[in-house]
Amino acid sequence: MSEVNVTELDPDRLPEHVAIIMDGNGRWAKQNGLNRVRGHEAGAKSVRSVTELCRELGGIKTLSLYAFSTENWRRSNAEVSALFALLSKYIKLEINNLHNENIRIKFMGRTDGLAKALLAEMRDSEEKTKHNTAMTLNLAVNYGSRSEIVDACKAIVDDIEQGVLAKGDIDEQSISDRLYLPETQELDLLIRTSGELRLSNFMLWQLSYSEIVVTDTYWPDFHKPQLMEALREYQSRKRNFGART
Ligand code: FPP
């Protein structure tokens, strides 16, 4: 049973696609007198609790988490290695839980630079869970939104060269169809933890009409009650998608 009261939310107005920029692991660690890597480890626990609540609520069909950005390579080698080791550990420890919860896992991002063993774990976990239907968990790894759009443009040029697409037929859908995970496009709610007011190159195409909730809470302190609060905030918003109210 969850430690939160899910009846506080309107089940008919849940966001179908929630994305989270999980920020503040380093500051959380510093605040607690710990090494930055301990902050990331604590952050992995928040991934579990947030996934659990989204699954429990039912109406949230997709949860996308920003685990490693194309810019994160600029961190120290030790921190980059620790982040990938943690991801590998997460996959090994969590895959059976996710599978038992009927959750499908997918990864989005470029594969270059990632270790072969990690790539194999990522592909195996996608394969194992591919028929699961309760919810999809997208993990953005080596992900950058601009790179994603560049890669979509290259795919469009390839299709034009192969004669399967005409220049005059290019529209928004043509780009959406060539993003890393074309089946999960529109974002309803973007949450950013730790109070930073930035998008940090995350899902820029998909969040065009998304609601944005920023909380001061550092990611390792973001658990079910904090997610409930963000969802209540979302449900208090009036979305008009650019139309007049
Ligand atoms: C930002 O905090 C967080 C990251 C760069 C990595 C996110 C990774 C995790 C939450 C760990 C595990 C994830 C999975 C999927 C197992 P920061 O280091 O930028 O924090 P700071 O701004 O306070 O320094």
PDB file of C-alpha atoms and ligand atoms in Angstrom:
ATOM      1  CA  MET A   1       0.000   0.000   0.000  1.00  0.00           C
ATOM      2  CA  SER A   2       1.126   3.498  -0.777  1.00  0.00           C
ATOM      3  CA  GLU A   3       1.920   6.010   1.984  1.00  0.00           C
ATOM      4  CA  VAL A   4      -0.037   8.649   0.105  1.00  0.00           C
ATOM      5  CA  ASN A   5      -3.744   9.157  -0.413  1.00  0.00           C
ATOM      6  CA  VAL A   6      -4.251   8.719  -4.130  1.00  0.00           C
ATOM      7  CA  THR A   7      -7.944   9.643  -3.868  1.00  0.00           C
ATOM      8  CA  GLU A   8      -6.824  13.269  -3.532  1.00  0.00           C
ATOM      9  CA  LEU A   9      -6.321  13.225  -7.292  1.00  0.00           C
ATOM     10  CA  ASP A  10      -8.935  13.211 -10.035  1.00  0.00           C
ATOM     11  CA  PRO A  11      -8.233   9.885 -11.805  1.00  0.00           C
ATOM     12  CA  ASP A  12      -9.737  11.235 -15.034  1.00  0.00           C
ATOM     13  CA  ARG A  13      -7.343  14.164 -15.227  1.00  0.00           C
ATOM     14  CA  LEU A  14      -3.999  12.521 -14.702  1.00  0.00           C
ATOM     15  CA  PRO A  15      -1.198  13.459 -17.115  1.00  0.00           C
ATOM     16  CA  GLU A  16      -0.647  10.581 -19.535  1.00  0.00           C
ATOM     17  CA  HIS A  17       3.011  11.406 -20.020  1.00  0.00           C
ATOM     18  CA  VAL A  18       5.151  12.719 -17.151  1.00  0.00           C
ATOM     19  CA  ALA A  19       8.835  13.563 -17.593  1.00  0.00           C
ATOM     20  CA  ILE A  20      11.275  14.442 -14.844  1.00  0.00           C
ATOM     21  CA  ILE A  21      14.595  16.286 -14.834  1.00  0.00           C
ATOM     22  CA  MET A  22      16.075  14.630 -11.748  1.00  0.00           C
ATOM     23  CA  ASP A  23      18.309  17.377 -10.387  1.00  0.00           C
ATOM     24  CA  GLY A  24      20.010  18.117  -7.079  1.00  0.00           C
ATOM     25  CA  ASN A  25      21.784  14.833  -6.270  1.00  0.00           C
ATOM     26  CA  GLY A  26      25.106  16.615  -5.785  1.00  0.00           C
ATOM     27  CA  ARG A  27      23.660  19.335  -3.554  1.00  0.00           C
ATOM     28  CA  TRP A  28      21.768  16.751  -1.531  1.00  0.00           C
ATOM     29  CA  ALA A  29      25.023  14.856  -0.977  1.00  0.00           C
ATOM     30  CA  LYS A  30      26.860  18.029   0.037  1.00  0.00           C
ATOM     31  CA  GLN A  31      24.066  18.970   2.430  1.00  0.00           C
ATOM     32  CA  ASN A  32      24.401  15.551   4.048  1.00  0.00           C
ATOM     33  CA  GLY A  33      28.211  15.592   4.147  1.00  0.00           C
ATOM     34  CA  LEU A  34      28.468  12.837   1.550  1.00  0.00           C
ATOM     35  CA  ASN A  35      30.308  12.207  -1.685  1.00  0.00           C
ATOM     36  CA  ARG A  36      28.385  13.195  -4.888  1.00  0.00           C
ATOM     37  CA  VAL A  37      28.102   9.537  -5.903  1.00  0.00           C
ATOM     38  CA  ARG A  38      26.131   8.815  -2.701  1.00  0.00           C
ATOM     39  CA  GLY A  39      23.702  11.481  -3.928  1.00  0.00           C
ATOM     40  CA  HIS A  40      23.196   9.620  -7.199  1.00  0.00           C
ATOM     41  CA  GLU A  41      22.698   6.364  -5.286  1.00  0.00           C
ATOM     42  CA  ALA A  42      20.051   8.009  -3.142  1.00  0.00           C
ATOM     43  CA  GLY A  43      18.536   9.355  -6.375  1.00  0.00           C
ATOM     44  CA  ALA A  44      18.111   5.807  -7.667  1.00  0.00           C
ATOM     45  CA  LYS A  45      15.807   5.127  -4.669  1.00  0.00           C
ATOM     46  CA  SER A  46      13.627   8.044  -5.727  1.00  0.00           C
ATOM     47  CA  VAL A  47      13.387   6.479  -9.193  1.00  0.00           C
ATOM     48  CA  ARG A  48      11.841   3.415  -7.523  1.00  0.00           C
ATOM     49  CA  SER A  49       9.284   5.308  -5.435  1.00  0.00           C
ATOM     50  CA  VAL A  50       8.213   7.591  -8.260  1.00  0.00           C
ATOM     51  CA  THR A  51       7.864   4.679 -10.705  1.00  0.00           C
ATOM     52  CA  GLU A  52       5.777   2.816  -8.122  1.00  0.00           C
ATOM     53  CA  LEU A  53       3.337   5.674  -7.603  1.00  0.00           C
ATOM     54  CA  CYS A  54       2.931   6.363 -11.327  1.00  0.00           C
ATOM     55  CA  ARG A  55       2.158   2.686 -11.869  1.00  0.00           C
ATOM     56  CA  GLU A  56      -0.244   2.627  -8.930  1.00  0.00           C
ATOM     57  CA  LEU A  57      -2.193   5.645 -10.178  1.00  0.00           C
ATOM     58  CA  GLY A  58      -3.002   3.854 -13.419  1.00  0.00           C
ATOM     59  CA  GLY A  59      -3.698   6.865 -15.637  1.00  0.00           C
ATOM     60  CA  ILE A  60      -0.047   7.755 -16.179  1.00  0.00           C
ATOM     61  CA  LYS A  61       0.937   5.759 -19.225  1.00  0.00           C
ATOM     62  CA  THR A  62       4.505   6.987 -19.693  1.00  0.00           C
ATOM     63  CA  LEU A  63       7.192   8.203 -17.312  1.00  0.00           C
ATOM     64  CA  SER A  64      10.360   9.642 -18.879  1.00  0.00           C
ATOM     65  CA  LEU A  65      13.410  10.224 -16.689  1.00  0.00           C
ATOM     66  CA  TYR A  66      16.565  12.158 -17.589  1.00  0.00           C
ATOM     67  CA  ALA A  67      19.316   9.834 -16.354  1.00  0.00           C
ATOM     68  CA  PHE A  68      22.362  11.016 -18.340  1.00  0.00           C
ATOM     69  CA  SER A  69      22.580  13.939 -20.748  1.00  0.00           C
ATOM     70  CA  THR A  70      24.979  14.450 -23.642  1.00  0.00           C
ATOM     71  CA  GLU A  71      26.406  17.295 -21.518  1.00  0.00           C
ATOM     72  CA  ASN A  72      27.043  15.015 -18.500  1.00  0.00           C
ATOM     73  CA  TRP A  73      30.198  13.671 -20.221  1.00  0.00           C
ATOM     74  CA  ARG A  74      31.840  16.916 -19.046  1.00  0.00           C
ATOM     75  CA  ARG A  75      31.813  15.680 -15.439  1.00  0.00           C
ATOM     76  CA  SER A  76      34.873  13.979 -13.918  1.00  0.00           C
ATOM     77  CA  ASN A  77      35.708  10.513 -15.232  1.00  0.00           C
ATOM     78  CA  ALA A  78      35.048   9.122 -11.773  1.00  0.00           C
ATOM     79  CA  GLU A  79      31.528  10.569 -11.629  1.00  0.00           C
ATOM     80  CA  VAL A  80      30.692   9.496 -15.200  1.00  0.00           C
ATOM     81  CA  SER A  81      31.870   5.938 -14.442  1.00  0.00           C
ATOM     82  CA  ALA A  82      29.894   5.899 -11.209  1.00  0.00           C
ATOM     83  CA  LEU A  83      26.726   7.041 -13.022  1.00  0.00           C
ATOM     84  CA  PHE A  84      27.037   4.271 -15.615  1.00  0.00           C
ATOM     85  CA  ALA A  85      27.834   1.688 -12.937  1.00  0.00           C
ATOM     86  CA  LEU A  86      24.729   2.792 -11.079  1.00  0.00           C
ATOM     87  CA  LEU A  87      22.618   2.512 -14.217  1.00  0.00           C
ATOM     88  CA  SER A  88      23.899  -1.000 -14.809  1.00  0.00           C
ATOM     89  CA  LYS A  89      23.186  -1.940 -11.181  1.00  0.00           C
ATOM     90  CA  TYR A  90      19.711  -0.406 -11.453  1.00  0.00           C
ATOM     91  CA  ILE A  91      18.914  -2.469 -14.550  1.00  0.00           C
ATOM     92  CA  LYS A  92      20.116  -5.695 -12.912  1.00  0.00           C
ATOM     93  CA  LEU A  93      18.255  -5.060  -9.639  1.00  0.00           C
ATOM     94  CA  GLU A  94      15.085  -3.597 -11.060  1.00  0.00           C
ATOM     95  CA  ILE A  95      14.326  -5.465 -14.229  1.00  0.00           C
ATOM     96  CA  ASN A  96      12.418  -8.283 -12.546  1.00  0.00           C
ATOM     97  CA  ASN A  97      10.428  -5.843 -10.407  1.00  0.00           C
ATOM     98  CA  LEU A  98       9.524  -3.783 -13.459  1.00  0.00           C
ATOM     99  CA  HIS A  99       8.554  -6.903 -15.360  1.00  0.00           C
ATOM    100  CA  ASN A 100       6.382  -8.171 -12.478  1.00  0.00           C
ATOM    101  CA  GLU A 101       4.706  -4.767 -12.352  1.00  0.00           C
ATOM    102  CA  ASN A 102       3.907  -5.089 -16.077  1.00  0.00           C
ATOM    103  CA  ILE A 103       6.101  -2.047 -16.833  1.00  0.00           C
ATOM    104  CA  ARG A 104       7.879  -1.725 -20.157  1.00  0.00           C
ATOM    105  CA  ILE A 105      11.320  -0.116 -20.155  1.00  0.00           C
ATOM    106  CA  LYS A 106      12.793   1.814 -23.069  1.00  0.00           C
ATOM    107  CA  PHE A 107      15.932   3.867 -23.524  1.00  0.00           C
ATOM    108  CA  MET A 108      16.337   7.015 -25.566  1.00  0.00           C
ATOM    109  CA  GLY A 109      19.579   8.674 -26.596  1.00  0.00           C
ATOM    110  CA  ARG A 110      22.645   8.074 -28.697  1.00  0.00           C
ATOM    111  CA  THR A 111      24.458   4.786 -28.231  1.00  0.00           C
ATOM    112  CA  ASP A 112      27.956   6.016 -29.144  1.00  0.00           C
ATOM    113  CA  GLY A 113      30.308   6.176 -26.186  1.00  0.00           C
ATOM    114  CA  LEU A 114      28.338   3.650 -24.131  1.00  0.00           C
ATOM    115  CA  ALA A 115      30.051   0.413 -23.069  1.00  0.00           C
ATOM    116  CA  LYS A 116      29.047  -2.689 -25.028  1.00  0.00           C
ATOM    117  CA  ALA A 117      28.078  -4.537 -21.825  1.00  0.00           C
ATOM    118  CA  LEU A 118      25.774  -1.720 -20.726  1.00  0.00           C
ATOM    119  CA  LEU A 119      24.214  -1.502 -24.191  1.00  0.00           C
ATOM    120  CA  ALA A 120      23.529  -5.235 -24.056  1.00  0.00           C
ATOM    121  CA  GLU A 121      21.846  -4.862 -20.638  1.00  0.00           C
ATOM    122  CA  MET A 122      19.735  -2.008 -21.971  1.00  0.00           C
ATOM    123  CA  ARG A 123      18.650  -3.965 -25.066  1.00  0.00           C
ATOM    124  CA  ASP A 124      17.959  -7.126 -23.012  1.00  0.00           C
ATOM    125  CA  SER A 125      15.758  -5.255 -20.561  1.00  0.00           C
ATOM    126  CA  GLU A 126      13.823  -3.654 -23.433  1.00  0.00           C
ATOM    127  CA  GLU A 127      13.371  -7.057 -25.008  1.00  0.00           C
ATOM    128  CA  LYS A 128      12.261  -8.743 -21.752  1.00  0.00           C
ATOM    129  CA  THR A 129       9.598  -6.122 -21.031  1.00  0.00           C
ATOM    130  CA  LYS A 130       8.426  -5.328 -24.554  1.00  0.00           C
ATOM    131  CA  HIS A 131       4.971  -6.886 -24.135  1.00  0.00           C
ATOM    132  CA  ASN A 132       4.228  -5.131 -20.828  1.00  0.00           C
ATOM    133  CA  THR A 133       1.279  -2.786 -20.935  1.00  0.00           C
ATOM    134  CA  ALA A 134       0.659  -1.086 -17.561  1.00  0.00           C
ATOM    135  CA  MET A 135       3.133   1.741 -18.105  1.00  0.00           C
ATOM    136  CA  THR A 136       6.266   2.604 -20.067  1.00  0.00           C
ATOM    137  CA  LEU A 137       9.368   3.868 -18.313  1.00  0.00           C
ATOM    138  CA  ASN A 138      11.641   5.768 -20.693  1.00  0.00           C
ATOM    139  CA  LEU A 139      15.167   6.330 -19.454  1.00  0.00           C
ATOM    140  CA  ALA A 140      17.063   9.064 -21.288  1.00  0.00           C
ATOM    141  CA  VAL A 141      20.701   7.966 -21.424  1.00  0.00           C
ATOM    142  CA  ASN A 142      23.305   9.904 -23.415  1.00  0.00           C
ATOM    143  CA  TYR A 143      20.305  11.982 -24.434  1.00  0.00           C
ATOM    144  CA  GLY A 144      20.178  15.509 -25.789  1.00  0.00           C
ATOM    145  CA  SER A 145      17.092  17.009 -27.354  1.00  0.00           C
ATOM    146  CA  ARG A 146      19.006  18.953 -30.002  1.00  0.00           C
ATOM    147  CA  SER A 147      20.893  15.781 -31.009  1.00  0.00           C
ATOM    148  CA  GLU A 148      17.548  13.995 -31.212  1.00  0.00           C
ATOM    149  CA  ILE A 149      16.179  16.647 -33.588  1.00  0.00           C
ATOM    150  CA  VAL A 150      19.416  16.592 -35.647  1.00  0.00           C
ATOM    151  CA  ASP A 151      19.127  12.795 -35.924  1.00  0.00           C
ATOM    152  CA  ALA A 152      15.480  13.139 -37.008  1.00  0.00           C
ATOM    153  CA  CYS A 153      16.520  15.631 -39.732  1.00  0.00           C
ATOM    154  CA  LYS A 154      19.182  13.198 -40.973  1.00  0.00           C
ATOM    155  CA  ALA A 155      16.571  10.431 -41.107  1.00  0.00           C
ATOM    156  CA  ILE A 156      14.316  12.707 -43.164  1.00  0.00           C
ATOM    157  CA  VAL A 157      17.149  13.411 -45.644  1.00  0.00           C
ATOM    158  CA  ASP A 158      17.826   9.650 -45.895  1.00  0.00           C
ATOM    159  CA  ASP A 159      14.163   9.011 -46.652  1.00  0.00           C
ATOM    160  CA  ILE A 160      14.102  11.752 -49.309  1.00  0.00           C
ATOM    161  CA  GLU A 161      17.237  10.316 -50.926  1.00  0.00           C
ATOM    162  CA  GLN A 162      15.642   6.882 -50.965  1.00  0.00           C
ATOM    163  CA  GLY A 163      12.514   8.310 -52.546  1.00  0.00           C
ATOM    164  CA  VAL A 164      10.167   7.328 -49.693  1.00  0.00           C
ATOM    165  CA  LEU A 165       9.466  10.935 -48.659  1.00  0.00           C
ATOM    166  CA  ALA A 166       8.974  14.108 -50.721  1.00  0.00           C
ATOM    167  CA  LYS A 167      10.175  17.520 -49.507  1.00  0.00           C
ATOM    168  CA  GLY A 168       6.654  18.896 -49.880  1.00  0.00           C
ATOM    169  CA  ASP A 169       5.301  16.239 -47.521  1.00  0.00           C
ATOM    170  CA  ILE A 170       7.522  17.198 -44.583  1.00  0.00           C
ATOM    171  CA  ASP A 171       5.432  18.390 -41.662  1.00  0.00           C
ATOM    172  CA  GLU A 172       5.549  18.266 -37.856  1.00  0.00           C
ATOM    173  CA  GLN A 173       4.487  14.632 -37.901  1.00  0.00           C
ATOM    174  CA  SER A 174       7.446  13.761 -40.152  1.00  0.00           C
ATOM    175  CA  ILE A 175       9.793  14.991 -37.435  1.00  0.00           C
ATOM    176  CA  SER A 176       7.795  13.420 -34.569  1.00  0.00           C
ATOM    177  CA  ASP A 177       7.863  10.089 -36.395  1.00  0.00           C
ATOM    178  CA  ARG A 178      11.670  10.141 -36.473  1.00  0.00           C
ATOM    179  CA  LEU A 179      12.385  10.997 -32.846  1.00  0.00           C
ATOM    180  CA  TYR A 180      14.071   8.322 -30.706  1.00  0.00           C
ATOM    181  CA  LEU A 181      10.767   6.994 -29.334  1.00  0.00           C
ATOM    182  CA  PRO A 182       8.174   8.130 -31.858  1.00  0.00           C
ATOM    183  CA  GLU A 183       5.325   6.320 -30.105  1.00  0.00           C
ATOM    184  CA  THR A 184       5.634   8.519 -26.995  1.00  0.00           C
ATOM    185  CA  GLN A 185       5.550  12.097 -28.134  1.00  0.00           C
ATOM    186  CA  GLU A 186       3.437  14.641 -26.353  1.00  0.00           C
ATOM    187  CA  LEU A 187       4.398  15.513 -22.838  1.00  0.00           C
ATOM    188  CA  ASP A 188       1.690  16.581 -20.388  1.00  0.00           C
ATOM    189  CA  LEU A 189       3.788  17.374 -17.349  1.00  0.00           C
ATOM    190  CA  LEU A 190       7.474  18.166 -16.936  1.00  0.00           C
ATOM    191  CA  ILE A 191       8.794  18.174 -13.375  1.00  0.00           C
ATOM    192  CA  ARG A 192      12.187  19.595 -12.454  1.00  0.00           C
ATOM    193  CA  THR A 193      13.575  19.143  -8.983  1.00  0.00           C
ATOM    194  CA  SER A 194      16.027  21.347  -7.047  1.00  0.00           C
ATOM    195  CA  GLY A 195      14.576  24.688  -8.075  1.00  0.00           C
ATOM    196  CA  GLU A 196      16.509  25.305 -11.301  1.00  0.00           C
ATOM    197  CA  LEU A 197      14.444  27.092 -13.958  1.00  0.00           C
ATOM    198  CA  ARG A 198      16.002  25.462 -17.029  1.00  0.00           C
ATOM    199  CA  LEU A 199      15.018  22.850 -19.605  1.00  0.00           C
ATOM    200  CA  SER A 200      18.595  21.541 -19.983  1.00  0.00           C
ATOM    201  CA  ASN A 201      18.121  20.175 -23.497  1.00  0.00           C
ATOM    202  CA  PHE A 202      15.401  17.709 -22.415  1.00  0.00           C
ATOM    203  CA  MET A 203      12.535  16.730 -24.732  1.00  0.00           C
ATOM    204  CA  LEU A 204      12.259  20.211 -26.249  1.00  0.00           C
ATOM    205  CA  TRP A 205      10.121  19.041 -29.162  1.00  0.00           C
ATOM    206  CA  GLN A 206       7.784  16.939 -27.011  1.00  0.00           C
ATOM    207  CA  LEU A 207       7.160  19.531 -24.303  1.00  0.00           C
ATOM    208  CA  SER A 208       5.694  22.241 -26.556  1.00  0.00           C
ATOM    209  CA  TYR A 209       2.362  22.209 -24.712  1.00  0.00           C
ATOM    210  CA  SER A 210       3.472  20.595 -21.476  1.00  0.00           C
ATOM    211  CA  GLU A 211       2.740  22.011 -18.058  1.00  0.00           C
ATOM    212  CA  ILE A 212       5.929  22.614 -16.078  1.00  0.00           C
ATOM    213  CA  VAL A 213       6.237  22.151 -12.319  1.00  0.00           C
ATOM    214  CA  VAL A 214       9.477  23.091 -10.570  1.00  0.00           C
ATOM    215  CA  THR A 215      10.023  22.075  -6.969  1.00  0.00           C
ATOM    216  CA  ASP A 216      12.841  23.148  -4.659  1.00  0.00           C
ATOM    217  CA  THR A 217      13.149  19.581  -3.338  1.00  0.00           C
ATOM    218  CA  TYR A 218      16.418  17.844  -4.261  1.00  0.00           C
ATOM    219  CA  TRP A 219      15.850  14.667  -6.267  1.00  0.00           C
ATOM    220  CA  PRO A 220      16.906  12.203  -3.495  1.00  0.00           C
ATOM    221  CA  ASP A 221      14.203  13.759  -1.279  1.00  0.00           C
ATOM    222  CA  PHE A 222      11.564  13.515  -4.021  1.00  0.00           C
ATOM    223  CA  HIS A 223       9.316  10.569  -3.207  1.00  0.00           C
ATOM    224  CA  LYS A 224       5.614   9.746  -3.421  1.00  0.00           C
ATOM    225  CA  PRO A 225       4.312  12.725  -1.368  1.00  0.00           C
ATOM    226  CA  GLN A 226       6.331  15.170  -3.498  1.00  0.00           C
ATOM    227  CA  LEU A 227       5.053  13.579  -6.694  1.00  0.00           C
ATOM    228  CA  MET A 228       1.485  13.818  -5.343  1.00  0.00           C
ATOM    229  CA  GLU A 229       2.064  17.536  -4.748  1.00  0.00           C
ATOM    230  CA  ALA A 230       3.305  18.035  -8.333  1.00  0.00           C
ATOM    231  CA  LEU A 231       0.275  16.148  -9.675  1.00  0.00           C
ATOM    232  CA  ARG A 232      -2.108  18.244  -7.569  1.00  0.00           C
ATOM    233  CA  GLU A 233      -0.438  21.362  -8.987  1.00  0.00           C
ATOM    234  CA  TYR A 234      -0.889  19.936 -12.505  1.00  0.00           C
ATOM    235  CA  GLN A 235      -4.572  19.279 -11.874  1.00  0.00           C
ATOM    236  CA  SER A 236      -5.046  22.853 -10.688  1.00  0.00           C
ATOM    237  CA  ARG A 237      -3.863  24.176 -14.071  1.00  0.00           C
ATOM    238  CA  LYS A 238      -6.153  24.997 -16.956  1.00  0.00           C
ATOM    239  CA  ARG A 239      -4.672  23.762 -20.234  1.00  0.00           C
ATOM    240  CA  ASN A 240      -5.855  25.394 -23.435  1.00  0.00           C
ATOM    241  CA  PHE A 241      -3.125  24.388 -25.926  1.00  0.00           C
ATOM    242  CA  GLY A 242      -2.898  27.905 -27.343  1.00  0.00           C
ATOM    243  CA  ALA A 243      -6.647  28.350 -27.768  1.00  0.00           C
ATOM    244  CA  ARG A 244      -8.538  31.263 -26.195  1.00  0.00           C
ATOM    245  CA  THR A 245     -10.080  30.613 -22.804  1.00  0.00           C
TER     246      THR A 245
HETATM  247  C1  FPP B   1      21.512  15.606 -11.517  1.00  0.00           C
HETATM  248  O1  FPP B   1      22.017  15.884 -10.245  1.00  0.00           O
HETATM  249  C2  FPP B   1      21.393  14.194 -11.748  1.00  0.00           C
HETATM  250  C3  FPP B   1      22.106  13.482 -12.680  1.00  0.00           C
HETATM  251  C4  FPP B   1      23.092  14.084 -13.570  1.00  0.00           C
HETATM  252  C5  FPP B   1      21.953  12.057 -12.845  1.00  0.00           C
HETATM  253  C6  FPP B   1      20.619  11.458 -12.572  1.00  0.00           C
HETATM  254  C7  FPP B   1      20.862  10.114 -12.064  1.00  0.00           C
HETATM  255  C8  FPP B   1      20.214   9.506 -11.070  1.00  0.00           C
HETATM  256  C9  FPP B   1      19.022  10.020 -10.405  1.00  0.00           C
HETATM  257  C10 FPP B   1      20.747   8.245 -10.570  1.00  0.00           C
HETATM  258  C11 FPP B   1      20.201   7.008 -10.984  1.00  0.00           C
HETATM  259  C12 FPP B   1      19.291   6.934 -12.139  1.00  0.00           C
HETATM  260  C13 FPP B   1      18.842   5.767 -12.553  1.00  0.00           C
HETATM  261  C14 FPP B   1      17.889   5.691 -13.670  1.00  0.00           C
HETATM  262  C15 FPP B   1      19.279   4.538 -11.914  1.00  0.00           C
HETATM  263  P1  FPP B   1      23.349  16.742 -10.132  1.00  0.00           P
HETATM  264  O2  FPP B   1      24.480  15.820  -9.946  1.00  0.00           O
HETATM  265  O3  FPP B   1      23.475  17.652 -11.321  1.00  0.00           O
HETATM  266  O4  FPP B   1      23.069  17.571  -8.842  1.00  0.00           O
HETATM  267  P2  FPP B   1      23.640  19.015  -8.477  1.00  0.00           P
HETATM  268  O5  FPP B   1      23.129  19.980  -9.511  1.00  0.00           O
HETATM  269  O6  FPP B   1      23.061  19.270  -7.135  1.00  0.00           O
HETATM  270  O7  FPP B   1      25.129  18.896  -8.468  1.00  0.00           O
END
